Short mmCIF file of C-alpha atoms and ligand atoms in Angstrom, two decimals:
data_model
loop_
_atom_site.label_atom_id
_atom_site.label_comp_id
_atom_site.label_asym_id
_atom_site.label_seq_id
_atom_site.Cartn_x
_atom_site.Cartn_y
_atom_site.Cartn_z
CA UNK J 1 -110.66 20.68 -86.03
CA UNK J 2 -110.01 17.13 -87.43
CA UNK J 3 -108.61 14.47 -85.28
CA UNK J 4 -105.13 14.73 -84.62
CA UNK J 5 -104.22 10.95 -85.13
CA UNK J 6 -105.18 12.10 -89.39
CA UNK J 7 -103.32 15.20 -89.89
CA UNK J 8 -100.09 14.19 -91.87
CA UNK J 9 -96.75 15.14 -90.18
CA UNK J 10 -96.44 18.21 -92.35
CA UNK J 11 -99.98 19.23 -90.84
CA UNK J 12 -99.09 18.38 -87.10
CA UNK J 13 -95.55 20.46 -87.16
CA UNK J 14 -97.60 23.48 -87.96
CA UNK J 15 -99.86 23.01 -86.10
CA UNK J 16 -97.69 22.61 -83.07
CA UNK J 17 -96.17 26.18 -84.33
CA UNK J 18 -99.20 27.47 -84.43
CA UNK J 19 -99.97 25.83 -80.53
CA UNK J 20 -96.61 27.37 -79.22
CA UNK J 21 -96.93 30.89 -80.15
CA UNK J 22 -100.01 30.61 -78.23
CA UNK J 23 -98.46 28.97 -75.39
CA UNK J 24 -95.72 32.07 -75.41
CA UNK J 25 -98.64 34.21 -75.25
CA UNK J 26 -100.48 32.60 -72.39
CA UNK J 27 -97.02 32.72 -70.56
CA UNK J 28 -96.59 36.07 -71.05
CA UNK J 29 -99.87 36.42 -68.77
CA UNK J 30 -98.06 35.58 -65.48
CA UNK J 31 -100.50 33.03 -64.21
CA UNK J 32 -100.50 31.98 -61.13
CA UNK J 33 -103.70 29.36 -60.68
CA UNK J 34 -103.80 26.23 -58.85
CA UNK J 35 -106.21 23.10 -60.29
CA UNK J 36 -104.65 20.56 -57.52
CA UNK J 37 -106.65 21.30 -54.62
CA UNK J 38 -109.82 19.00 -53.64
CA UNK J 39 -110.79 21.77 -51.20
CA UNK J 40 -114.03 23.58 -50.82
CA UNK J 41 -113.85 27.57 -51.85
CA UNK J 42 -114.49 30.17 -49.49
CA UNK J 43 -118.32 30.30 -49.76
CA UNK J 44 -118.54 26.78 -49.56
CA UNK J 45 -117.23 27.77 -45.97
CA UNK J 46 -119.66 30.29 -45.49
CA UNK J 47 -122.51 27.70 -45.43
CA UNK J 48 -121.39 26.61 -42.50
CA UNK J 49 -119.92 29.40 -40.21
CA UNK J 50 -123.24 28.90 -37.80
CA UNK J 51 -121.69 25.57 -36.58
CA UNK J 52 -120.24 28.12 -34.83
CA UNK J 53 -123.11 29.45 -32.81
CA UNK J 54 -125.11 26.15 -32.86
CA UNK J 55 -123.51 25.94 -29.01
CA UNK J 56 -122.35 28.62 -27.11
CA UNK J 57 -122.02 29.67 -23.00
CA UNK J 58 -125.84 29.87 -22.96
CA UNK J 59 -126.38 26.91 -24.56
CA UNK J 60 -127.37 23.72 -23.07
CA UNK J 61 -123.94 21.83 -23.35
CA UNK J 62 -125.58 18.09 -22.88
CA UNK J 63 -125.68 15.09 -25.28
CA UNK J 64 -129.44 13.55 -25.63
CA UNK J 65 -128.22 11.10 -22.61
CA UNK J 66 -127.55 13.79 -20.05
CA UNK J 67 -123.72 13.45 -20.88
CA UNK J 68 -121.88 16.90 -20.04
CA UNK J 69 -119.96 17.36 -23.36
CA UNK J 70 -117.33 19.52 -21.31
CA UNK J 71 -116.35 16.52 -19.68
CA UNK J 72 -114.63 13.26 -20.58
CA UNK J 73 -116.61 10.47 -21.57
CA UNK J 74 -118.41 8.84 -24.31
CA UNK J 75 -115.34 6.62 -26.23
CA UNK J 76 -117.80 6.18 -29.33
CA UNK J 77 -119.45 9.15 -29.17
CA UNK J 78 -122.28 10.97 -27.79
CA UNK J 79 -125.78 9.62 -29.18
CA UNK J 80 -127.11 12.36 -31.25
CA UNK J 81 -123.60 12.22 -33.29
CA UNK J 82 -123.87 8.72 -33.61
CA UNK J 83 -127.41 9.01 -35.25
CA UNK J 84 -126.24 11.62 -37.29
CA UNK J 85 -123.05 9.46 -38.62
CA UNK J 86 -125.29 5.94 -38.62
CA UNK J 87 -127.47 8.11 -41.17
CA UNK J 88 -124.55 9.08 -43.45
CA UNK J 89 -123.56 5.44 -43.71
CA UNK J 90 -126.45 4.33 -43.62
CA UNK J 91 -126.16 1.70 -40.57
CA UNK J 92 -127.91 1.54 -37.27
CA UNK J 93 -125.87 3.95 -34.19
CA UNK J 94 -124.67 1.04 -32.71
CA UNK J 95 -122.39 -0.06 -35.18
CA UNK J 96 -120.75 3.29 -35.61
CA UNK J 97 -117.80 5.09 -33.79
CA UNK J 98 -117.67 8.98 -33.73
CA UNK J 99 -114.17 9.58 -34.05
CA UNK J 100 -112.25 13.18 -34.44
CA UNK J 101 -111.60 15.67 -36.86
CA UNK J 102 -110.08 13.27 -39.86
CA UNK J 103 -111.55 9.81 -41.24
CA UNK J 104 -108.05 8.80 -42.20
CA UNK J 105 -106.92 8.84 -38.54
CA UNK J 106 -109.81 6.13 -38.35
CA UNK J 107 -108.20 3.86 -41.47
CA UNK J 108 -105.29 4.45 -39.94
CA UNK J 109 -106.38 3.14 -36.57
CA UNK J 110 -107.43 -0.42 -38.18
CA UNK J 111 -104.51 -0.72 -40.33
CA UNK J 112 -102.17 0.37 -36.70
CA UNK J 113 -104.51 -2.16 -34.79
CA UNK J 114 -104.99 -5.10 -37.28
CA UNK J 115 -100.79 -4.63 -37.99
CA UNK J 116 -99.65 -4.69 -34.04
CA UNK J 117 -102.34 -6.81 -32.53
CA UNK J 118 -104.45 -8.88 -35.74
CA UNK J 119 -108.26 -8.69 -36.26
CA UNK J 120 -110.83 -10.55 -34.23
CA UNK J 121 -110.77 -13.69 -35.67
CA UNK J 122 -107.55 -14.18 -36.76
CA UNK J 123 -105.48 -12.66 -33.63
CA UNK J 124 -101.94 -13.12 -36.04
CA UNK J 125 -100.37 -9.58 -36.00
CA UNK J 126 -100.22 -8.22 -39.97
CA UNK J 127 -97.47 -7.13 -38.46
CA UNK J 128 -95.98 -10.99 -38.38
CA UNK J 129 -97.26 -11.58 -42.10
CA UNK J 130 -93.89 -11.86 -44.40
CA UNK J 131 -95.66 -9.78 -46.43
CA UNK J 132 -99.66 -8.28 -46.47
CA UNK J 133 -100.83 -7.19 -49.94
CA UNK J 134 -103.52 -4.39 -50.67
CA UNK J 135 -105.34 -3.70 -53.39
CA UNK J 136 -105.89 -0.31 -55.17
CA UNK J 137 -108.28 0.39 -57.76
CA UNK J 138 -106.56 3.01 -60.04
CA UNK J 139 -107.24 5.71 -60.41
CA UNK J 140 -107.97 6.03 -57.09
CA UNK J 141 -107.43 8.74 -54.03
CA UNK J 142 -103.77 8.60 -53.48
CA UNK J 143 -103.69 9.18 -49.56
CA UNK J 144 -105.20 5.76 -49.52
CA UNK J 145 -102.43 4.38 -51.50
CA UNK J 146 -99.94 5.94 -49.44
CA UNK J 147 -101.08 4.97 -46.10
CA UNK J 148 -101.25 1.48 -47.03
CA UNK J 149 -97.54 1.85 -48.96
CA UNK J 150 -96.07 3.55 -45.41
CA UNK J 151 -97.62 0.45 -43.29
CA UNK J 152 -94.80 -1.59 -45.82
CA UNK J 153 -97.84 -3.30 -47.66
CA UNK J 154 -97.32 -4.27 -51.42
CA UNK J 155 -99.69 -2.07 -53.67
CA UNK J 156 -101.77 -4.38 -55.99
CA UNK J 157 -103.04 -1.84 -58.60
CA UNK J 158 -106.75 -3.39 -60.37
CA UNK J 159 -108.50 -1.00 -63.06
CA UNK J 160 -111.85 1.14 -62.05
CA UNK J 161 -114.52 0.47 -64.62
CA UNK J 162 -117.21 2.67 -65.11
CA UNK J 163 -118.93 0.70 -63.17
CA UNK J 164 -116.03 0.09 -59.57
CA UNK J 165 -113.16 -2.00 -59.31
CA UNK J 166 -112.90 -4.22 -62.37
CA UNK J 167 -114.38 -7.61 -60.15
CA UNK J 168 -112.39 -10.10 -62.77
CA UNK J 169 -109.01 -8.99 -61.17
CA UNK J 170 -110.59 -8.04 -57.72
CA UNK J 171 -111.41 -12.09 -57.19
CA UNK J 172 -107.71 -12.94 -58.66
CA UNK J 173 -105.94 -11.35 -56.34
CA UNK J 174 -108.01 -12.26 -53.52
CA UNK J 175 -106.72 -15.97 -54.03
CA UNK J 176 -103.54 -14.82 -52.57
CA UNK J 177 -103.91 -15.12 -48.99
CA UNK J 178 -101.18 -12.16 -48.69
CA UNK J 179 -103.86 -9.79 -50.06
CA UNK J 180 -105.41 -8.32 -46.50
CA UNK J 181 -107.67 -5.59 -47.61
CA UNK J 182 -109.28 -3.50 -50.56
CA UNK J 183 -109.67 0.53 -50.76
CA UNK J 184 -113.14 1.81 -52.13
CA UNK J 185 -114.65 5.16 -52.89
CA UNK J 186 -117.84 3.87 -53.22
CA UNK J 187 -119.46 6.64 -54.25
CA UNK J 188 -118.75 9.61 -56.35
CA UNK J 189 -115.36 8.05 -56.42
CA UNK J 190 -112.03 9.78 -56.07
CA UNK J 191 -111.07 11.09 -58.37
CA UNK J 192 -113.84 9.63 -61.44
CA UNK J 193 -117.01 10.69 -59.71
CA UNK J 194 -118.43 7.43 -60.07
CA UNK J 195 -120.87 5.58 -58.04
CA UNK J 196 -120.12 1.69 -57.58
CA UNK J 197 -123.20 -0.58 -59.72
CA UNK J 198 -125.09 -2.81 -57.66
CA UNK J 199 -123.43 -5.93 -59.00
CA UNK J 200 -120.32 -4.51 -57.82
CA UNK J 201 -121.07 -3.79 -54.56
CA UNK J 202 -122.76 -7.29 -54.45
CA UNK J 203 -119.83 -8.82 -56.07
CA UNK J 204 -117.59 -7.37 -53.66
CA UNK J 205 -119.58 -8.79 -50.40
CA UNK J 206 -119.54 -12.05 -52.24
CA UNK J 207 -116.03 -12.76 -52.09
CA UNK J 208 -113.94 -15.42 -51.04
CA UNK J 209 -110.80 -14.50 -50.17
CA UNK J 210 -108.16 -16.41 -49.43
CA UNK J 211 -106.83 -14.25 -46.43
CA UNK J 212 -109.67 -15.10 -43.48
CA UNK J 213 -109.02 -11.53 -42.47
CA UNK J 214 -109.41 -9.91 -45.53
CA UNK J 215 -111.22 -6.56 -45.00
CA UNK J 216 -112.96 -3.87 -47.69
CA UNK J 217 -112.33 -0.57 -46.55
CA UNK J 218 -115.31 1.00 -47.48
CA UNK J 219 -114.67 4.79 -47.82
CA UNK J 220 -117.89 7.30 -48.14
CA UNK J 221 -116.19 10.43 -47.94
CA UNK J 222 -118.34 11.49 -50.51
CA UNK J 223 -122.04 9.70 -49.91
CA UNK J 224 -123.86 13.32 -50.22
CA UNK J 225 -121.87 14.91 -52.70
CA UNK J 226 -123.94 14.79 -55.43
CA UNK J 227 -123.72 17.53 -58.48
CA UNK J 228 -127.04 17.42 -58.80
CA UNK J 229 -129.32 16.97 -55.88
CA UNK J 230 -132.09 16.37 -57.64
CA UNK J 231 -130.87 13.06 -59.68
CA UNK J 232 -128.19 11.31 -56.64
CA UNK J 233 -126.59 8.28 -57.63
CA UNK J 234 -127.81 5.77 -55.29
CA UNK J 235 -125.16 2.77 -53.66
CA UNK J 236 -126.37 -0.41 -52.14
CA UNK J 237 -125.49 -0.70 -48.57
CA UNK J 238 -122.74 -3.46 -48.36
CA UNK J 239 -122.98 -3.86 -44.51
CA UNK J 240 -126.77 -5.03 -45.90
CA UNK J 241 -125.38 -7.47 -49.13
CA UNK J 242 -123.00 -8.71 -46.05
CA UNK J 243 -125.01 -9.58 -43.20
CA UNK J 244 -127.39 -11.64 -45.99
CA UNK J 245 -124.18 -13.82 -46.63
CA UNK J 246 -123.21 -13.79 -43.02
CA UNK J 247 -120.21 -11.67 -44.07
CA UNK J 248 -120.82 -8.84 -41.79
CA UNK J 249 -117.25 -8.45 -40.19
CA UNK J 250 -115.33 -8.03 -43.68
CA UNK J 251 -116.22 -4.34 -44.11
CA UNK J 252 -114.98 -1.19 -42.12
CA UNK J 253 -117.15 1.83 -43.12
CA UNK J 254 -115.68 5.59 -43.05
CA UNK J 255 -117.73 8.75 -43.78
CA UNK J 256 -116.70 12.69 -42.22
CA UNK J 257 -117.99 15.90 -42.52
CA UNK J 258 -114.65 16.83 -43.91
CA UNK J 259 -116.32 18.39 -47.38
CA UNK J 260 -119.71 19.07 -45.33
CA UNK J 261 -118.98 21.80 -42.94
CA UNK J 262 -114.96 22.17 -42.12
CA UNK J 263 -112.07 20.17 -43.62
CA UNK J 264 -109.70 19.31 -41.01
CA UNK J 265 -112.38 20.41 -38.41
CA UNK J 266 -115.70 18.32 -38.67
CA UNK J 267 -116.51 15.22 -37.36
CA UNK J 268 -115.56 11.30 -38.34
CA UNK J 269 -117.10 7.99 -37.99
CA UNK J 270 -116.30 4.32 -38.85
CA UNK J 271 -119.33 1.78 -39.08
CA UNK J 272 -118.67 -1.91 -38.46
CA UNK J 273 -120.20 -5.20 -37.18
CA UNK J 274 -120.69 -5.96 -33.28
CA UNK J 275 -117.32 -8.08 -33.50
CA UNK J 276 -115.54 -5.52 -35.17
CA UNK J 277 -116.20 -2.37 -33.01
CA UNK J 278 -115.50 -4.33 -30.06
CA UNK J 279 -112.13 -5.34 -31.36
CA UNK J 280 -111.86 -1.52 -32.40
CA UNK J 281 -112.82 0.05 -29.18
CA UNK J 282 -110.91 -2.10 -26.94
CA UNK J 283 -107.31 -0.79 -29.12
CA UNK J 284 -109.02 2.57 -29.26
CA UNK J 285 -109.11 2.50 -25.02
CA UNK J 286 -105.54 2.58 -24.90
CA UNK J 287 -105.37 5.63 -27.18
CA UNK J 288 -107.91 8.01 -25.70
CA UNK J 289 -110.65 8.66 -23.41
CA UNK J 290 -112.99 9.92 -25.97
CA UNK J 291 -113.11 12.18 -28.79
CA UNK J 292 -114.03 16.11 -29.11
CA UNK J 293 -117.37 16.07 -27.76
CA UNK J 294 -118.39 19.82 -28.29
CA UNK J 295 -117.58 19.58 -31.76
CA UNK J 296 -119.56 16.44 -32.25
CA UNK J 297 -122.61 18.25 -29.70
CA UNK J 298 -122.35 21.82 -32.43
CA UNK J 299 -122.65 19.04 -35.75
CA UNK J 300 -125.48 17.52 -34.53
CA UNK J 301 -127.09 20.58 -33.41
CA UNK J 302 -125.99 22.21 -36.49
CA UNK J 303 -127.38 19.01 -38.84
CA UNK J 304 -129.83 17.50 -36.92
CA UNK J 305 -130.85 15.01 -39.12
CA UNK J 306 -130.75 13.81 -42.71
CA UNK J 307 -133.01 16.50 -44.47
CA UNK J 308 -130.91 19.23 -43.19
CA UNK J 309 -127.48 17.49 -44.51
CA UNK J 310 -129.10 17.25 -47.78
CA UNK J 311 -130.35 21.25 -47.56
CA UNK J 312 -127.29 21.89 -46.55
CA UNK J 313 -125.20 19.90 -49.56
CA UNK J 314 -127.85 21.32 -52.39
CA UNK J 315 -126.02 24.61 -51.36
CA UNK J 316 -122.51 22.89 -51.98
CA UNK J 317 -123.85 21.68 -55.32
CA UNK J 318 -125.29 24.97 -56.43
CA UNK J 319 -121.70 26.69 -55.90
CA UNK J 320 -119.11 24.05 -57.28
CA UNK J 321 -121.74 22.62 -60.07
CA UNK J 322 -120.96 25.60 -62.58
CA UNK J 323 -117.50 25.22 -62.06
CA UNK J 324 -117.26 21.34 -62.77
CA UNK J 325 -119.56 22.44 -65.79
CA UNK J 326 -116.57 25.55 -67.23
CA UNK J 327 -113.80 22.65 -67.30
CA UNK J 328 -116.21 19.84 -68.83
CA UNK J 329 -117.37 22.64 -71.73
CA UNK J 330 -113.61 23.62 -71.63
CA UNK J 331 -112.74 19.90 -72.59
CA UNK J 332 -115.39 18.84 -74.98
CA UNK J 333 -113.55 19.77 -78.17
CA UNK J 334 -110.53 17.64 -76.71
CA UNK J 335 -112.59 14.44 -77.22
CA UNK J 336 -113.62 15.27 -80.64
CA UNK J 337 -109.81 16.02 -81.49
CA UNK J 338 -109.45 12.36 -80.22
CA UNK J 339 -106.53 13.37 -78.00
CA UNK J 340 -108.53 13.47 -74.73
CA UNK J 341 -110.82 11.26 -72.71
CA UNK J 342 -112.17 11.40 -69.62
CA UNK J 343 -115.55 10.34 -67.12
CA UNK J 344 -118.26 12.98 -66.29
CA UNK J 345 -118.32 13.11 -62.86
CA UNK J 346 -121.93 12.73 -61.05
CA UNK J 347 -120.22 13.79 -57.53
CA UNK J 348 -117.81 14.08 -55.60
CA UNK J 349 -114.46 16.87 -56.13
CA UNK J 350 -112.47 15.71 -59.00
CA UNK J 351 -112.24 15.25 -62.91
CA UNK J 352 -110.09 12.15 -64.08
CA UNK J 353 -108.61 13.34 -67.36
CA UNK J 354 -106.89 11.01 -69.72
CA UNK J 355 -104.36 12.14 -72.40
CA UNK J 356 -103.11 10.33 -74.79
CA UNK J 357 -100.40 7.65 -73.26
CA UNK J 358 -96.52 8.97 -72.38
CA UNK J 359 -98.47 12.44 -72.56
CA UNK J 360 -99.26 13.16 -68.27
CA UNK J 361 -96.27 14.66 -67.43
CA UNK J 362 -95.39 16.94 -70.41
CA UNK J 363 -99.11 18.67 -70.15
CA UNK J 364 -98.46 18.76 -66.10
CA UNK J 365 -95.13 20.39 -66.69
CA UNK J 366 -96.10 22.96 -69.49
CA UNK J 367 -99.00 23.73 -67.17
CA UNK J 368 -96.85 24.64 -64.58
CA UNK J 369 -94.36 26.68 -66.53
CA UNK J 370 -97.18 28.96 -67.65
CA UNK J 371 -98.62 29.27 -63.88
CA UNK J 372 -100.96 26.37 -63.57
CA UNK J 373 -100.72 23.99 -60.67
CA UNK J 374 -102.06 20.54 -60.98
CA UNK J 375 -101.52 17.13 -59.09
CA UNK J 376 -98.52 15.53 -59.83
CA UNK J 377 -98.91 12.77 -62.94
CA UNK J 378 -99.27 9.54 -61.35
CA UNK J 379 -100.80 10.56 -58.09
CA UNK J 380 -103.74 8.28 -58.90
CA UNK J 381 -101.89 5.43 -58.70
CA UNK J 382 -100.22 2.68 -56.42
CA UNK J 383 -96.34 4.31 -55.45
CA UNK J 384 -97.20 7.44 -57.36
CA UNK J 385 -96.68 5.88 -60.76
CA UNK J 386 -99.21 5.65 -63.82
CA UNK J 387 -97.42 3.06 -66.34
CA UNK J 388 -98.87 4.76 -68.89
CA UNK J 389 -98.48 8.55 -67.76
CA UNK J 390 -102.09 9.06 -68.96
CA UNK J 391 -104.01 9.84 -65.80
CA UNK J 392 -104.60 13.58 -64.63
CA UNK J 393 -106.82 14.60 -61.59
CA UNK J 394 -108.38 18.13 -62.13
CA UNK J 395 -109.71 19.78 -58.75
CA UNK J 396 -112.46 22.19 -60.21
CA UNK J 397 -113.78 23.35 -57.04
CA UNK J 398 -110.99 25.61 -55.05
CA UNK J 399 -110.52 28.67 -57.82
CA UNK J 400 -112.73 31.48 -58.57
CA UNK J 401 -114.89 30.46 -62.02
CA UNK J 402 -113.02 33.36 -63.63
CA UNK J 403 -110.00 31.79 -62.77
CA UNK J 404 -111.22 28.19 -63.47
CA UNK J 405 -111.72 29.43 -67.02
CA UNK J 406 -108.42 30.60 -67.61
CA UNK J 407 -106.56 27.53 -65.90
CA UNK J 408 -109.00 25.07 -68.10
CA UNK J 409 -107.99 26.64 -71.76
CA UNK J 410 -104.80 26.57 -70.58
CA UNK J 411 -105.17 22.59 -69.86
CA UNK J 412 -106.47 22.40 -73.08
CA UNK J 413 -103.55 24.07 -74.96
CA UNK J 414 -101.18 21.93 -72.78
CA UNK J 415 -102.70 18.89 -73.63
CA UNK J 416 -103.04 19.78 -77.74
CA UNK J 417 -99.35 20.40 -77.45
CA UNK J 418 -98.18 17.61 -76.08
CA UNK J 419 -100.31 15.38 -77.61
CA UNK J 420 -98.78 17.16 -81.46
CA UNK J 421 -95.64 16.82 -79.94
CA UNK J 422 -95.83 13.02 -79.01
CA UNK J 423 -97.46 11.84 -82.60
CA UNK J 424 -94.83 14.17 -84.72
CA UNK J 425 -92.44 12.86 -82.39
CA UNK J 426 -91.36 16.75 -82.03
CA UNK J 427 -89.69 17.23 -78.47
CA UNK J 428 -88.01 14.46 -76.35
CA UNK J 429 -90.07 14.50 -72.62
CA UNK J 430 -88.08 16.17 -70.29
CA UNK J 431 -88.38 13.85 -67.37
CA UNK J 432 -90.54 15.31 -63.90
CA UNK J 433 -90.72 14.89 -61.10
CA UNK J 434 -92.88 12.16 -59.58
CA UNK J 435 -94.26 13.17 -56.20
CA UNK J 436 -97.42 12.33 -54.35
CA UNK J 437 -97.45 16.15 -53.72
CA UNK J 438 -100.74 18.05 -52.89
CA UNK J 439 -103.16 15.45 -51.62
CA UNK J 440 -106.40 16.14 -50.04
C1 PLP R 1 -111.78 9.59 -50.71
C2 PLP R 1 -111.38 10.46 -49.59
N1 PLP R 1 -111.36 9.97 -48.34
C3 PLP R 1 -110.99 10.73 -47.29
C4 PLP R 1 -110.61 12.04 -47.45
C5 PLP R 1 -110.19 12.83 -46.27
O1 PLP R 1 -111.18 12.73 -45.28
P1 PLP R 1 -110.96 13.26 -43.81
O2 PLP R 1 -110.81 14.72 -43.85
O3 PLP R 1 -112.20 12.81 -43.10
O4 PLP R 1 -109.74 12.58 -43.25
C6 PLP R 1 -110.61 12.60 -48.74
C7 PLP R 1 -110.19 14.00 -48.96
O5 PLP R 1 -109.99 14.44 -50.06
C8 PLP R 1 -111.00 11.78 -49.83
O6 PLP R 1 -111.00 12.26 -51.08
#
């Protein structure tokens, strides 16, 4: 097939004739798949069902420091957790907090704490600010984007490079001392799959914002998600390129075992500075005595240290690696068509597919009308709007590879069709529905 952008207009109408009668066809099938979901399959699950049985009523139910987990206690966590979540983030236990069962109940904490009571060295509520600015790289994870949008803050959209946030705009909009804060997916970003380059990372701890307490939320939800274990993307440790510049308080540091053992039912942490966790635990007093100590005792008994986290995660690469590689063969002829574009993802749970501009929501609606579910257009971007309705986030990993197949070719017709349609001009858009939708 020749590129689309050189087939005359006599060309494109049939083959959009052609495209159609195979859309009616696919319809006729009755799908009903769903691409949308960044959630781990079944067996993914499986691996870790003995988290289970790592404790139980014979089972010594004491943290390393003699702590009875069925009690309260232990604000920050109990020590073997720590060490376990210092690992992941690569930071020493002291300067991490063990929180509960979601790492966006810990961004939401310092957002809630910095808004209502300001951040150690500037003790000026956010709250008081006429107006706090954050900014989000795009495309980016869009439960980030709507946190920060539902604390009333102004959504400063900069472009992801292949290499992290494009650093030109990043140190623009820093000289506005309205901009508080940054979101990052550091590595195996959501939803590109992309690792930040050390000049990014060192660029981003060399920053001189105009807001004194500016802060880089620093989320590593995916650190050991790699595709393939044997050839991980490696991040430099920004706590590290921080405390060289005497930066060290600028960063907040999030990590979970969301996507290692249980979404919704593993364990969080947050890593910052001596100044910072003090600030944080003395707002986090008020909240709670401590967090879910027998969950935190069956992790670390169930991952003891970092060998058996990466054992553990080759078996999450060996099950959702084929099925990354069905939609990327699915795709290839798209990019030779020259109607499709999109990064190969080293990590992490999605696929960010671009279509051809104005083209997002017509392949996301004549997905769904023949049975396939995917995120809404525009999730991946600040207020749930991509200005140039390009952006699509595929979630490979939820369906059955049989299933995965089917939903993929469908893609693909979706996207040849709309993309014939837009450059013969052939149907006017109907307009959808923007939504943030299905987020995980
Ligand atoms: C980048 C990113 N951060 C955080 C989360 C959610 O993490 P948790 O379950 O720890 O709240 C997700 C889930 O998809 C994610 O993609």
């Amino acid at each position: 097939m020749s590129r689309y952008s050189e087939l005359e207009s006599g060309q494109l109408a049939s083959l959009l004739d052609e495209l159609m009668e195979e859309y009616r066809a696919a319809k006729e099938r009755k799908l009903n798949l769903n691409m949308s979901r960044g959630v781990p399959e079944k067996a993914q699950l499986d691996l870790s069902t003995r988290l289970l049985t790592a404790i139980n009523a014979a089972s010594s139910l004491s943290a390393e420091d003699g702590m009875d987990c069925r009690n309260y206690g232990a604000l920050d966590g109990i020590p073997e957790a720590r060490r376990l979540m210092a690992q992941m983030l690569e930071l020493e236990p002291e300067q991490v907090f063990v929180g509960g069962n979601a790492s966006l109940s810990l961004m939401h904490d310092c957002l809630t704490f910095a808004f209502l009571h300001g951040l150690p060295e500037s003790p000026k509520p956010w709250a008081k600010e006429e107006k706090i600015k954050f900014i989000c790289p795009v495309p980016g994870y869009d439960r980030h984007f709507a946190m920060t949008e539902h604390f009333g803050c102004e959504l400063i959209a900069v472009p992801m490079t292949l290499e992290g946030p494009d650093i030109g705009a990043v140190t623009e909009a820093v000289k506005d001392p309205a901009v508080k804060g940054i979101w990052c997916v550091p590595k195996y970003s959501n939803p590109q799959g992309i690792t930040y380059s050390d000049a990014v990372v060192r660029a981003l701890a060399a920053l001189s914002p105009a807001a004194p307490d500016f802060r880089i939320f620093w989320d590593n939800a995916y650190t050991v998600h790699a595709l393939d274990m044997d050839h991980q993307d490696s991040l430099l440790n920004i706590m590290t390129a921080l405390e060289k510049l005497g930066k060290q308080d600028r960063v907040f540091m999030f990590t979970s075992t969301s996507k290692v053992t249980f979404p919704g039912a593993g364990i969080s942490a947050v890593g910052m500075s001596k100044a910072n966790l003090d600030w944080f635990k003395g707002h986090k007093f008020y909240q709670t005595i401590g967090n879910d100590k027998i969950n935190q005792l069956r992790h670390a008994r169930f991952l003891p240290d970092m060998d058996s986290v990466m054992n553990h995660m080759r078996k999450h690469a060996d099950i959702v690696r084929p099925k990354f590689q069905a939609v990327l063969d699915a795709l290839a002829p798209l990019g030779e068509e020259g109607i499709a574009q999109w990064d190969v993802p080293r990590g992490g749970y999605f696929i960010s597919l671009n279509v051809m501009p104005g083209c997002a929501k017509r392949v996301i609606q004549l997905c769904r009308e023949a049975g396939v579910t995917l995120t809404p257009a525009g999730s991946t971007h600040p207020y749930g709007i991509d200005p140039e309705d390009k952006n699509i986030r595929i979630a490979p990993t939820s369906p059955p590879i049989e299933e995965l197949h089917q939903a993929a070719d469908l893609l693909c017709l979706c996207v040849r069709i709309a993309s014939a349609e837009k450059l013969g001009g052939a149907a006017a858009l109907a307009p959808a529905q923007v939504a943030y939708g299905d987020r995980n």
